[in-house]
Each structure stands twice: as C-alpha cells, then as structure tokens.
Amino acid sequence: MTMQEKAAGRVASVMQEDRVFPPPAEFSSRARIGSMAAYQKLYDEAKNDLEGFWHARAQTLPWSTPYAKVLDWNPPHAKWFVGGRINASAACLDHQIATGKGGKTALVWVGEPTGERREFTFEQLHAEVCRVAAGLQKLGIQPGQVVSIYMPMTPELVIAMLACARIGAVHSVIFGGFSSEAIADRNQDAKAVAVITADGGWRRGAQLPLKKNVDDALKSAAHEPTSVKNVIVLKRTGQAVDMVAGRDVWWHDLVAGQPADTPPVAMDSEAPLFILYTSGSTGKPKGIKHTTGGYILWAKTTAEWVFDLRDDDLFWCTADCGWITGHSYVTYGPLAAGASILIYEGAPNAPHEGRFWEIIEQEKPTIFYTAPTAIRSFMKWGMQHIEGHDLSSLRLLGTVGEGINPEAWIWYHEVIGGKRCPIVDTWWQTETGGIMMSPLPGCTPTKPGSCTLPLPGVCPEIVDAAGHPVEKGEGGWLVMTKPWPGMLRGIWGDDARFVETYWSRVPGKYLAGDNARQDKDGYYWIMGRIDDVLNVAGHRLSTIEIESALVSHPSVAEAAAVGRPHDVKGEAVAVFVTLRDGEPTDALKDVLRKHVRHQIGALAAPDDIHFTASLPKTRSGKIMRRLLRDIAAGKETVGDTTTLEDYSVLAKLRGDQE
Ligand code: PRX
C-alpha cells in the first residue's frame, strides 16, 4: 500500500461516523456521570449558570481564604475565584492527608534500568515536597519567581514541581529532550532565577547529559547575562558533572536537615502556578501561563470525570512532565483527586518492545493514558511482545496528543483493552490546561476517531473565516465561546501576542488553532491545525522554528519545513534547503540534522532533507508550503532539484497565492 493509499484509507475510515461503541454497563452503574441524560443535565446546568456551576465544584478545594467572586470576565482576560487564596501543593497533598488518605499510595515509580522501583504514600510525598520547598526558600527563592525544571521522569520531577508550587514559585518545566539552546531561550524569556536538574537521565541504556546541557545554556553567549543564580542537581546516574561553587548545589545537600512540614504559601487564586513553553506559528516558543485556583479545579474535575477515578485506581499516564499532559494528568489532576499515579522513566522499547506490558503486569494499573503515536508503534512492533502478558488490571484506556486513526483505535480497544475497556479520546491543548472534549466512560457512546462531545462548561463552536458558525458536517475553525477555569491566562511577558494569537481572528472567542467538524450527532472530529504547527509524534513543532534553526547554519541560505504523513509519528518533518555554500551531500544532511538537534532538540531533527537550488514562491515572495507538502508526501514526483525549479517558475508565472 502506498503512503497516499494509506492516507486515503485513513480518511475513508474517519468518515465511518456510524460505527458506534456503546458504553459498558459495568461503568454506567458506578460512574460519576453514568448516562447521557445525566451528562446533558450537567452540561445544561453549566451552560445556563456557568458561575454557579463552578462555584459548586470549587467547594471541593481546600481554600485558605474563600473567594469573593467566581468569575471576572473582561474578554479576553479572565480571573477565576477572585480574591480566593489556595496552594496547589496543599490541594494535592495536605488535603489528602487531612481527609484520611495519608497512608494511601500517591506515587509509584518504575525506573529505566529494569528493577528500579520506588513508592510514596501521600504522607511521604508531602514530606519530600516540604524538604525541597524549605531548601528552595533557604536559597532565597520568592513567590512569583520562576524556577526552570529540566529533569528525567523521576519522582523528584513531580516533587520539584510541587515544591515550587508550595512556596509560590512559578515552575517552567523544560522537557529533557530539549537542547541547551532551548533551555537558554526559555530561561531568558521567563527570567528564571534557578534551574532544578539532574546529573543525567537514562534513555535506552544511555546517559543523557542533563547537567552539561544546563551548564552550556548558562554559558550561552547569546543569552548573557543569565538571570539564573542557582542550579540544584539531583544525583541520578552518578555520571561526572562540574559543580560551580556558589551557584550549584546537590539536591541531597539542599534537603538535608530540612523540615518535613514546611507550610504552604497561600497564593492568590490568579497567581501564576506554572509556565509551559509551546510552539506557535512564529519562531519563538510561547510561555503559556496557567494560574492557581482555576487550573487546579479544572485539572482535578476533568481527571475525575474523564478517568472516572475511584479510590482503588492506579492511573498510568505515560506522558513526561515536560508536556502539559504530564502537568495535568500525571501531577496536578490525579493527585488533587487523591488518586494513585504510576510513572515510568524509560522508553517503551527499552530494554525490549514489551516493556509497557511487563510494567502493566507487574504494577497492575487500572487506567492507561497514552498517545496515538505510541499505539501505532505497538501495532508495528507486533503481537509477540504483548501476548503472554496479563493486562487484565486495565479497565479504562485513553489517548491524547493527536487524532487517533480508527484502525489504531480498534486495535487499542481489542488488543490492549480486551474489548472491555472504554477508550477516552481526549482533545485539549497546552493552552486549555486540561481536557475539553472527550467521551465520559460509562456514559458517552464512542466513535473511533472522534473526541465526541464537550465536557460540561466547555462551549465549542465551529466557524468560518468570517466567524460565523458553519452547518453540521462542514469543516471550520474550532473556537470556544465561553471562558473556563483552566484556560490560559496569557503568554508570559507578551500580552499583545496572547490577544493576537487567540482572540483577534474571531473576535471575543478563543481560537484553538485546529480545524474541526461536527457530524450529524453533534460529535466533534478534529481535522488538524490551521497554522504552520506540526504534530510530530504528538509533539507540537513550529515549522518556522525549524527553519530558523536551519538558516542559522552557515551553509544554509534558505529553508522551508513542512509535515508529511508518517505511519507511526503521524507527521514527519521534511525540509527543503537552498545552500549558501557547501555541497548537497549526505554528509551535509547529517550535519544539518545535528545542527537542528543542537538548536532545538532531537524531536525536531528533520526526517527528510531535500536540497534544492531555489524554493517555490508566490509573486509576493511567500514560500508555497502547500506545494512543498505535496512534494514531501510524494504526491508529485520530484526526482531532482530541476523539477522543483520548474515548480518555482510555474508558481511565479501563475502568480499562485497560498
Ligand atoms: O491539534 C490538536 C492536537 O494537539 C494540539 C495541542 O497540542 P499540545 O498543546 O502539545 O497538547 C497536547 C496534549 C494535550 C491540538 O491543538 N490534539 C491533541 N489532542 C488531540 C488532538 N487532535 C485530535 N484529537 C485529539 N484527541
């Protein structure tokens, strides 16, 4: 089957709107929202009285000062639970202890070198968080200051996040796969005063040089002078690292002798809890700002609804805390709901392709939440890695990060879920703070490939370029017409960009940046991005960021990056490069791949590099990305650069506009 045939097959099956899977009765009888009638009632309640609805739910949070007003909506700026004070780490830890869950397992960690395992009760996690919080305070870190976290997926990553939250510092987690340049950019943009890192991390048996990357970032000439005063280093791999006197401190030294009961700082409901950088349609990543009260309520409530959390659940969300999924559904959502979480440091195929199933058999998680790209890898690796493992502990499966193709959905349902586990296909974004559209298990009949319906309190609409709602069945831009507690409050340090990016193309409505359509039953089908953002293995990448990285190499004159369909990653990165000097050789391709890796990180390294004498452009000089996408996907046969030249000439003659 060719790539095009596969893509066509995917589209055809996406159109199978009538394939409906009813919710299993076992769920319906016990779920919080156990029927479509109950869902509709709740949905209407929220729609008719948004503030009353969230006021009722906010009573489940441990406020230290009650709020005076539920919502202050001054579009596009929202304040939720105005005047209230609360601490997010206390909502996740102290509140659980106060309600009798202190001895319950909060976190189970499985490390990459097989055999490593640690477990923390809520009390133990609380004690660790308190020690680190006190250590950070001793370094002089104040509420409102930003602390970058660049760590492997160890319990200490979760602890570091919660410790920042405890003292009111704003964490900015940087995924461990990002390069030193990316760390330097983020530190500078956020004016981070400290970085919490580790000597290294494990990845497929190799040691990642995390501390060295931080050192390089702090030395980056382009980012002088750095705002970072302290670096806290967890000893993880034991590899040799340089410690700078007066700046660097070992984690174990920082926490030694610190109290296990550091009081949480009562934060204003609208105080920033964290920043998380994500790619947009320009070269500069945006620091998405989330605040405290609304976010914690959103993360907790959506975790309870969508994952039907029960007291005896063990929730395995496979995301790294470097991404929003790891913030909302590894850390804040489940812990604030008092659930037990399972985290794993390593790769799914190390030391073998059956690693995830081995972990499920050993740890017996009941809920498993992963990304479609991972599911497609499992399918490719084959049944032999799954057969023989006992997966019967699982009762609910979830996916996130991109649309799941129906073939993968069915496979997930049958092979991993043994046909008994409902699947929640959850649509949301870094900006939304938590899940916005998803089936509710035991309630919503599912259709493979659709994220089904909005959660209560979420008001989506699909509009045309003029902002008018389109008919059912027609595609258009997905917008939100009402504020919700978990919504982003801004882009760090750039309110103009926040207003411009999300609120100006369709005035007064939140523009998600996705195309979508609703079917005859009102179910939503996400159809991909409307901007130049790629979704590679569930990760957002900006084409312009990749282009800027390439152009910063001395051999490159001009570059264009596009996505092309990829069986496992969903999209792969294809770049077209014109050279300033140097020969268009495979060796240069390797050099350029390494260069992008160094500038951004391995996740952005191009899969395909095409050298060309010039790029096809419109008369106004815009690169014709649509044409390049077709070429990259193999829809047009381009054997050599001359053909691309011809396209370029053709385009100019026709005066085509993108
Ligand atoms: O295009 C949508 C896609 O991922 C984008 C958000 O990416 P990010 O902020 O990195 O957050 C990913 C984890 C929440 C969206 O704009 N996306 C995410 N989930 C889905 C999805 N597309 C289709 N179906 C989904 N379930």
XYZ file of C-alpha atoms and ligand atoms in Angstrom:
684
model
C 0.000 0.000 0.000
C 1.463 3.407 -0.892
C 1.503 6.310 1.511
C -1.266 8.004 -0.451
C -3.456 4.909 -0.368
C -2.918 4.634 3.354
C -3.767 8.271 3.854
C -6.875 7.827 1.718
C -7.845 4.769 3.754
C -7.481 6.775 6.906
C -9.736 9.488 5.589
C -12.268 6.937 4.411
C -12.388 5.248 7.785
C -12.563 8.570 9.575
C -15.745 9.090 7.651
C -17.271 5.993 9.211
C -19.318 8.047 11.584
C -21.830 5.367 12.180
C -19.545 2.901 13.897
C -20.685 3.359 17.476
C -19.424 1.565 20.596
C -21.908 1.725 23.487
C -20.541 2.382 26.985
C -20.077 -0.807 29.036
C -22.817 -1.251 31.639
C -20.247 -2.024 34.349
C -19.147 1.596 34.103
C -22.544 3.183 33.824
C -23.701 1.816 37.147
C -20.730 3.286 39.028
C -19.578 6.312 37.009
C -19.927 9.858 38.323
C -21.819 10.740 35.174
C -23.458 7.470 34.275
C -25.827 8.242 31.404
C -26.264 10.635 28.521
C -29.249 12.109 30.329
C -27.050 12.854 33.348
C -24.398 14.345 31.054
C -26.950 16.523 29.287
C -28.340 17.733 32.592
C -24.898 18.696 33.830
C -23.995 20.261 30.507
C -27.125 22.403 30.530
C -26.581 23.347 34.147
C -23.121 24.686 33.314
C -24.371 26.399 30.171
C -27.200 28.157 31.934
C -25.283 29.175 35.022
C -21.565 28.904 34.410
C -20.580 30.673 37.619
C -22.999 28.762 39.839
C -21.796 25.512 38.301
C -18.126 26.202 39.038
C -18.886 27.674 42.432
C -20.470 24.370 43.446
C -17.459 22.399 42.227
C -14.899 24.750 43.786
C -16.226 23.775 47.228
C -14.216 20.555 46.937
C -10.937 22.515 47.040
C -9.105 23.469 50.248
C -9.230 27.290 50.042
C -7.297 29.049 52.771
C -9.242 32.229 52.046
C -12.616 31.972 50.336
C -13.035 33.842 47.048
C -15.350 36.808 46.749
C -16.397 36.309 43.137
C -16.396 33.258 40.859
C -15.508 34.932 37.579
C -14.340 38.292 36.412
C -14.563 38.095 32.596
C -13.085 41.010 30.806
C -12.514 39.387 27.407
C -10.008 38.029 26.681
C -8.798 38.268 30.271
C -10.426 36.048 32.856
C -9.985 35.925 36.606
C -11.447 32.900 38.363
C -12.273 32.699 42.047
C -11.310 36.315 42.595
C -9.795 37.102 45.986
C -9.522 33.442 46.991
C -6.253 32.028 48.286
C -5.127 28.456 47.855
C -1.944 26.437 47.435
C -1.789 23.845 44.655
C 0.615 21.526 46.504
C -1.658 21.622 49.553
C -4.606 20.684 47.315
C -2.596 17.674 46.089
C -1.006 16.582 49.383
C -2.101 18.214 52.660
C -5.745 17.953 51.651
C -5.434 14.217 51.038
C -3.726 13.716 54.391
C -6.388 15.809 56.122
C -9.097 13.653 54.568
C -7.582 10.376 55.712
C -5.520 9.373 52.677
C -2.080 9.988 54.206
C -1.208 6.294 54.155
C -2.532 5.726 50.647
C -0.087 5.249 47.770
C 0.335 8.522 45.946
C 3.104 7.649 43.506
C 4.728 4.512 42.183
C 7.840 4.960 40.066
C 9.485 2.450 37.799
C 12.969 3.405 36.595
C 14.619 2.646 33.342
C 17.364 0.278 34.351
C 14.981 -2.605 34.981
C 14.420 -3.401 38.622
C 14.373 0.137 39.990
C 11.120 0.950 41.732
C 10.038 3.398 44.445
C 6.718 4.056 46.086
C 5.483 7.052 48.116
C 2.382 7.435 50.227
C 0.732 10.863 50.288
C 2.459 11.463 53.634
C 5.859 10.517 52.262
C 5.412 12.605 49.137
C 4.316 15.509 51.308
C 7.439 15.200 53.456
C 9.745 15.167 50.415
C 7.988 18.155 48.863
C 8.250 20.052 52.158
C 12.006 19.422 52.415
C 12.669 20.646 48.897
C 10.344 23.615 49.420
C 12.294 24.606 52.538
C 15.579 24.177 50.645
C 14.356 26.453 47.859
C 13.272 29.031 50.407
C 16.707 28.844 52.005
C 18.236 29.710 48.637
C 16.094 32.841 48.750
C 13.570 31.886 46.089
C 10.497 34.063 46.472
C 6.837 33.642 45.486
C 6.346 34.737 41.881
C 9.908 33.951 40.804
C 10.396 31.430 38.018
C 12.266 28.149 38.503
C 13.106 26.053 35.444
C 12.966 22.285 35.870
C 14.967 20.113 33.460
C 14.851 16.613 34.831
C 14.367 12.961 33.950
C 10.988 11.383 34.682
C 11.784 10.523 38.291
C 9.663 11.102 41.412
C 11.891 14.128 42.047
C 10.465 15.822 38.950
C 6.967 15.669 40.432
C 8.398 16.650 43.824
C 10.217 19.642 42.312
C 7.010 20.885 40.660
C 5.033 20.556 43.873
C 7.826 22.140 45.930
C 7.794 25.204 43.665
C 4.016 25.357 43.975
C 4.331 25.076 47.754
C 6.461 28.214 48.066
C 4.580 30.107 45.350
C 7.428 29.922 42.827
C 6.352 29.533 39.208
C 7.741 26.387 37.607
C 8.722 26.166 33.986
C 9.347 22.533 33.122
C 11.578 22.041 30.095
C 11.319 18.604 28.502
C 14.566 16.655 28.971
C 14.879 16.173 25.195
C 15.367 19.880 24.552
C 18.808 21.262 23.774
C 20.930 23.727 25.728
C 19.906 26.496 23.323
C 16.230 25.782 24.013
C 16.913 25.857 27.767
C 18.744 29.173 27.411
C 15.870 30.694 25.410
C 13.311 29.615 27.984
C 15.390 30.725 30.974
C 15.868 34.097 29.397
C 12.247 34.606 28.371
C 10.982 33.609 31.825
C 13.819 35.315 33.727
C 14.275 32.091 35.681
C 16.212 32.525 38.917
C 17.067 28.838 39.383
C 17.204 25.571 37.460
C 16.469 22.202 39.030
C 18.139 19.427 37.072
C 19.923 16.078 37.469
C 23.431 14.943 36.657
C 21.877 12.894 33.884
C 18.949 10.744 32.882
C 18.627 7.275 31.423
C 17.299 6.735 27.928
C 17.512 3.312 26.310
C 20.516 2.427 28.440
C 22.402 5.624 27.556
C 23.021 8.543 29.885
C 21.618 11.928 28.889
C 23.927 14.851 29.792
C 21.290 16.965 31.546
C 23.582 18.957 33.844
C 26.001 19.613 30.996
C 23.143 20.953 28.869
C 22.187 23.299 31.689
C 25.830 24.406 32.050
C 26.006 25.099 28.311
C 22.725 27.002 28.455
C 24.019 29.187 31.261
C 27.195 29.875 29.284
C 25.321 30.715 26.070
C 26.835 33.951 24.789
C 23.594 34.984 23.117
C 21.813 34.909 26.461
C 24.247 36.899 28.629
C 23.843 37.836 31.396
C 21.805 34.959 32.775
C 19.160 35.548 35.410
C 19.863 32.102 36.920
C 21.513 32.293 40.321
C 21.277 28.665 41.447
C 21.325 25.204 39.942
C 20.044 22.304 42.006
C 21.358 18.936 40.888
C 19.787 15.574 41.638
C 22.218 12.665 41.639
C 20.531 10.214 39.306
C 23.026 8.409 37.074
C 26.197 9.163 39.027
C 27.971 10.493 35.935
C 30.705 13.108 36.435
C 29.495 16.703 36.365
C 31.062 20.087 37.016
C 29.677 21.847 40.072
C 30.146 25.616 40.071
C 30.904 26.864 43.576
C 28.350 29.335 44.904
C 25.872 28.515 42.134
C 25.365 24.761 42.098
C 24.053 22.666 44.959
C 23.303 18.953 45.153
C 19.662 18.078 45.779
C 20.647 15.818 48.719
C 22.587 18.659 50.325
C 19.722 21.086 49.760
C 17.198 18.885 51.548
C 19.485 17.606 54.334
C 18.119 18.654 57.704
C 15.139 20.472 56.224
C 11.748 20.129 57.954
C 9.104 17.739 56.641
C 6.282 20.165 57.386
C 7.054 23.398 55.516
C 3.807 25.350 55.492
C 2.296 26.015 52.064
C 2.223 29.675 50.994
C -1.390 30.720 50.464
C -1.390 32.022 46.910
C -3.859 34.284 45.220
C -6.176 32.236 43.015
C -4.825 34.122 39.997
C -1.127 33.855 40.950
C 0.795 32.033 38.216
C 1.332 28.358 39.036
C 3.437 27.495 36.020
C 4.616 28.465 32.579
C 4.938 25.869 29.873
C 6.565 26.728 26.570
C 4.916 25.508 23.418
C 5.415 26.105 19.731
C 3.273 28.546 17.859
C 3.304 29.733 14.313
C 6.292 32.003 14.806
C 9.865 31.045 15.575
C 9.674 31.922 19.253
C 8.047 29.421 21.649
C 5.280 30.895 23.759
C 5.326 30.670 27.535
C 1.752 29.606 28.235
C 0.731 30.942 31.634
C -1.554 28.990 33.964
C -2.703 30.269 37.328
C -3.587 28.525 40.550
C -7.246 28.208 41.615
C -8.950 27.735 38.248
C -6.254 25.422 36.912
C -6.249 23.093 39.907
C -10.042 22.872 39.828
C -10.023 22.171 36.093
C -7.263 19.534 36.306
C -8.965 17.780 39.234
C -12.525 17.903 37.910
C -11.641 16.771 34.397
C -9.466 13.955 35.802
C -12.409 12.765 37.893
C -14.930 12.979 35.064
C -12.885 11.619 32.172
C -10.956 8.915 34.004
C -13.792 8.023 36.335
C -11.248 7.972 39.177
C -12.047 5.638 42.040
C -10.236 5.139 45.301
C -8.589 1.887 44.230
C -7.366 3.100 40.841
C -3.739 3.219 39.812
C -3.509 5.733 36.991
C -0.700 5.399 34.443
C -0.367 8.411 32.199
C 2.722 7.787 30.075
C 3.426 11.467 29.341
C 6.599 13.140 30.532
C 6.120 16.077 32.886
C 7.844 18.179 30.226
C 4.485 18.381 28.459
C 1.099 19.665 29.571
C -0.274 16.118 29.839
C 2.351 15.412 32.478
C 1.325 18.542 34.363
C -2.413 17.963 34.365
C -2.738 14.154 34.342
C 0.474 12.924 35.961
C 0.742 15.541 38.659
C -1.989 18.021 39.486
C -5.239 16.377 38.310
C -4.922 12.885 39.777
C -3.122 13.970 42.969
C -5.684 16.703 43.670
C -8.316 13.996 43.160
C -6.484 11.787 45.694
C -5.642 9.122 43.107
C -2.528 6.947 42.961
C -0.251 7.544 39.993
C 2.274 5.335 38.246
C 5.194 6.923 36.422
C 7.917 5.362 34.298
C 11.235 6.889 33.385
C 12.240 4.972 30.296
C 11.298 4.349 26.690
C 8.575 1.876 25.693
C 11.067 -0.208 23.719
C 13.914 -0.472 26.206
C 15.207 -2.978 27.038
C 12.586 -4.630 24.792
C 9.366 -3.801 22.973
C 7.221 -5.460 25.606
C 8.330 -3.133 28.427
C 4.971 -1.383 28.886
C 3.065 -4.678 29.082
C 5.586 -6.063 31.534
C 5.035 -2.971 33.715
C 1.252 -3.360 33.488
C 1.504 -6.987 34.515
C 3.729 -6.080 37.482
C 2.166 -2.857 38.724
C -1.443 -3.510 37.717
C -2.537 -0.010 36.718
C -6.264 0.253 36.119
C -6.155 3.262 33.779
C -3.697 3.705 30.927
C -3.425 7.029 29.084
C -1.047 7.344 26.142
C -0.618 8.859 22.674
C -1.714 7.533 19.273
C 1.883 7.571 18.046
C 2.789 5.110 20.813
C -0.182 2.921 19.917
C 0.910 2.839 16.267
C 4.402 1.794 17.407
C 2.937 -1.035 19.493
C 0.958 -2.192 16.468
C 4.084 -2.146 14.338
C 6.225 -4.000 16.878
C 3.748 -6.857 16.849
C 1.630 -9.114 18.990
C 4.528 -11.261 20.172
C 5.507 -8.509 22.628
C 2.020 -8.336 24.107
C 0.836 -11.920 24.146
C 1.503 -13.704 27.370
C 1.292 -10.532 29.467
C -1.597 -10.192 31.854
C -3.304 -6.881 31.105
C -6.482 -7.706 32.982
C -5.940 -4.947 35.590
C -6.851 -2.342 32.957
C -10.382 -1.009 32.988
C -10.065 2.249 31.033
C -7.862 3.456 28.184
C -7.190 6.973 26.996
C -5.430 8.774 24.165
C -4.200 12.313 23.673
C -1.954 14.454 21.528
C -3.385 13.975 18.073
C -6.337 12.386 16.413
C -6.309 8.610 16.636
C -6.888 6.845 13.361
C -9.772 4.370 13.623
C -7.521 1.373 12.843
C -5.370 2.194 15.865
C -8.467 2.850 17.997
C -9.918 -0.573 17.185
C -6.583 -2.266 17.794
C -6.193 -0.475 21.145
C -9.723 -1.481 22.101
C -9.347 -5.114 21.120
C -5.730 -5.963 21.918
C -4.903 -3.780 24.921
C -8.404 -3.259 26.241
C -9.564 -6.836 25.668
C -12.770 -5.340 24.215
C -13.923 -4.498 27.729
C -12.223 -1.128 28.346
C -13.831 2.058 27.082
C -11.490 4.445 25.264
C -11.461 8.154 26.008
C -10.055 10.123 23.061
C -9.316 13.416 24.766
C -8.948 16.651 22.803
C -7.204 19.531 24.501
C -4.122 21.737 24.373
C -1.340 23.238 26.460
C -3.441 26.384 26.450
C -6.648 24.781 27.688
C -4.963 23.422 30.843
C -6.999 20.247 30.769
C -9.310 18.071 28.725
C -12.030 19.949 26.825
C -13.700 17.315 24.682
C -13.813 13.629 25.451
C -16.188 10.749 25.917
C -17.112 10.046 29.522
C -16.671 6.359 30.312
C -19.910 4.650 31.127
C -21.793 7.488 29.546
C -20.833 8.537 26.027
C -21.165 6.083 23.148
C -17.809 6.297 21.312
C -16.925 6.510 17.638
C -13.346 5.592 16.706
C -11.543 8.770 15.617
C -13.875 11.264 17.295
C -13.255 13.044 20.600
C -17.060 13.035 20.804
C -18.549 15.839 22.931
C -17.503 18.799 25.081
C -17.225 18.430 28.841
C -19.714 20.394 30.954
C -18.653 24.033 30.987
C -16.955 23.812 27.587
C -18.703 25.697 24.774
C -17.163 24.914 21.393
C -18.305 26.261 18.066
C -17.073 25.701 14.517
C -16.879 28.873 12.483
C -15.850 30.068 9.044
C -13.198 32.700 8.379
C -15.780 35.424 8.953
C -16.517 33.990 12.398
C -19.991 32.654 11.503
C -20.984 29.181 12.729
C -20.942 26.601 9.925
C -23.548 23.915 9.255
C -23.164 20.475 10.818
C -20.927 18.350 8.620
C -18.912 21.309 7.368
C -15.342 21.940 8.420
C -14.207 25.162 10.027
C -12.156 26.692 12.805
C -12.717 25.392 16.299
C -13.364 28.177 18.812
C -14.569 28.386 22.413
C -17.286 30.883 23.106
C -17.080 30.983 26.901
C -14.252 31.095 29.440
C -13.395 28.011 31.520
C -11.429 27.781 34.790
C -8.362 26.052 33.291
C -7.889 28.416 30.361
C -4.503 30.025 29.806
C -4.263 33.477 31.313
C -1.720 34.775 28.864
C 1.622 34.367 27.164
C 4.424 35.083 29.620
C 5.565 38.637 29.099
C 3.642 39.176 25.865
C 0.012 40.075 26.287
C -0.197 41.549 22.785
C 0.757 38.169 21.314
C -1.820 36.450 23.534
C -4.581 38.724 22.257
C -3.362 38.490 18.673
C -2.892 34.702 18.571
C -6.031 33.521 20.287
C -8.607 36.262 20.352
C -8.395 38.504 17.313
C -9.126 36.387 14.232
C -12.551 35.572 15.647
C -13.113 38.496 17.993
C -14.207 37.598 21.503
C -13.787 33.846 21.003
C -10.852 31.602 21.816
C -9.278 30.330 18.590
C -7.865 26.877 19.271
C -5.870 26.692 16.035
C -7.498 23.428 14.919
C -9.883 22.658 12.109
C -12.848 20.540 13.113
C -16.272 19.433 12.040
C -19.349 18.131 13.793
C -21.212 15.107 12.487
C -24.963 14.652 12.431
C -24.965 13.517 16.066
C -23.062 16.602 17.123
C -19.831 14.652 17.640
C -16.604 16.574 17.042
C -13.922 15.371 14.626
C -10.606 17.224 14.778
C -9.116 17.689 11.329
C -5.659 19.169 12.024
C -4.041 22.528 12.568
C -4.905 25.707 10.735
C -1.427 27.167 11.202
C 2.140 26.132 10.486
C 2.335 23.974 13.560
C 3.302 20.339 13.031
C 2.248 17.464 15.237
C 5.170 15.057 15.239
C 4.635 12.041 17.477
C 2.118 14.065 19.472
C 4.538 16.966 19.958
C 3.903 20.451 18.691
C 6.629 21.853 16.488
C 6.713 25.125 14.661
C 7.864 24.973 11.039
C 9.322 28.455 11.425
C 11.325 27.410 14.467
C 12.863 24.570 12.452
C 13.507 26.899 9.507
C 15.207 29.455 11.754
C 17.357 26.715 13.233
C 18.442 25.599 9.738
C 19.112 29.111 8.492
C 21.359 29.750 11.488
C 23.796 27.217 9.955
C 26.448 28.920 7.789
C 25.874 26.605 4.802
C 22.160 27.321 4.556
C 20.744 30.217 2.565
C 17.041 29.463 2.861
C 14.901 26.707 4.325
C 11.271 25.606 4.335
C 9.901 22.978 6.717
C 6.653 21.082 6.159
C 4.983 17.999 7.576
C 4.435 14.818 5.619
C 2.317 11.811 6.624
C 4.187 9.227 8.692
C 2.823 5.833 9.701
C 3.983 5.965 13.312
C 4.673 9.599 14.110
C 1.560 10.901 12.379
C 3.646 13.613 10.796
C 7.335 13.666 9.933
C 9.470 16.759 9.382
C 10.539 17.355 5.772
C 12.752 20.302 4.945
C 13.758 21.938 1.685
C 17.089 23.714 1.838
C 18.965 26.011 -0.503
C 22.682 26.266 0.139
C 24.888 29.296 0.551
C 27.950 27.153 0.167
C 28.936 23.536 0.595
C 27.943 20.516 -1.440
C 24.481 18.925 -1.232
C 25.817 15.669 0.199
C 24.564 13.094 2.694
C 27.328 14.257 4.997
C 25.879 17.764 4.976
C 22.421 16.307 5.681
C 23.874 14.724 8.816
C 25.472 17.991 9.805
C 22.181 19.862 9.394
C 20.242 17.244 11.364
C 22.745 17.576 14.201
C 22.505 21.335 13.976
C 18.703 21.306 14.440
C 19.128 18.854 17.296
C 21.551 21.261 18.908
C 19.354 24.293 18.335
C 16.021 22.799 19.406
C 16.284 19.158 20.383
C 16.177 15.672 18.897
C 12.409 15.781 18.469
C 12.767 18.488 15.790
C 15.507 16.814 13.731
C 14.277 16.603 10.110
C 13.367 13.180 8.779
C 13.871 14.197 5.143
C 16.209 16.843 3.819
C 15.779 17.909 0.199
C 18.444 20.164 -1.286
C 17.147 22.489 -3.946
C 18.536 25.402 -5.955
C 15.570 27.591 -5.043
C 12.258 27.409 -3.202
C 8.915 27.754 -4.964
C 7.448 31.111 -4.078
C 4.429 33.175 -4.864
C 4.848 36.513 -6.607
C 4.749 38.204 -3.258
C 7.663 36.037 -2.162
C 5.818 33.656 0.156
C 7.041 30.086 0.185
C 4.421 27.805 -1.350
C 4.082 25.394 1.525
C 1.102 23.597 0.072
C 3.148 22.618 -2.938
C 6.067 21.559 -0.770
C 3.741 19.469 1.400
C 2.553 17.633 -1.697
C 6.082 17.068 -2.863
C 7.206 15.911 0.594
C 4.292 13.467 0.748
C 5.271 12.046 -2.621
C 2.130 13.283 -4.299
C 4.245 14.870 -7.023
C 7.259 13.091 -8.414
C 10.285 15.179 -7.836
C 13.349 13.296 -8.909
C 15.746 16.169 -8.749
C 16.071 19.797 -7.939
C 15.392 20.887 -11.508
C 11.787 19.786 -11.188
C 11.393 21.877 -8.078
C 12.900 24.758 -10.017
C 10.202 24.235 -12.607
C 7.535 24.403 -9.933
C 9.069 27.595 -8.726
C 8.975 29.114 -12.177
C 5.458 27.799 -12.742
C 4.290 29.264 -9.499
C 5.689 32.637 -10.358
C 4.131 32.561 -13.801
C 0.741 31.650 -12.451
C 1.083 34.086 -9.594
C -0.388 31.432 -7.291
C -1.233 32.589 -3.840
C -1.043 30.448 -0.759
O -4.051 19.795 17.144
C -4.538 19.373 18.393
C -3.737 18.162 18.843
O -2.679 18.669 19.639
C -2.780 20.085 19.760
C -2.376 20.512 21.143
O -1.043 20.200 21.339
P -0.361 20.416 22.750
O -0.615 21.802 23.205
O 1.051 20.000 22.607
O -1.126 19.481 23.725
C -1.112 18.106 23.511
C -1.703 17.405 24.705
C -2.983 17.942 25.172
C -4.230 20.385 19.454
O -4.404 21.720 19.041
N -4.550 17.231 19.652
C -4.432 16.993 20.967
N -5.301 16.024 21.352
C -5.988 15.657 20.256
C -5.510 16.428 19.171
N -6.034 16.301 17.942
C -7.022 15.408 17.754
N -7.521 14.629 18.751
C -7.029 14.706 19.999
N -7.503 13.912 20.948
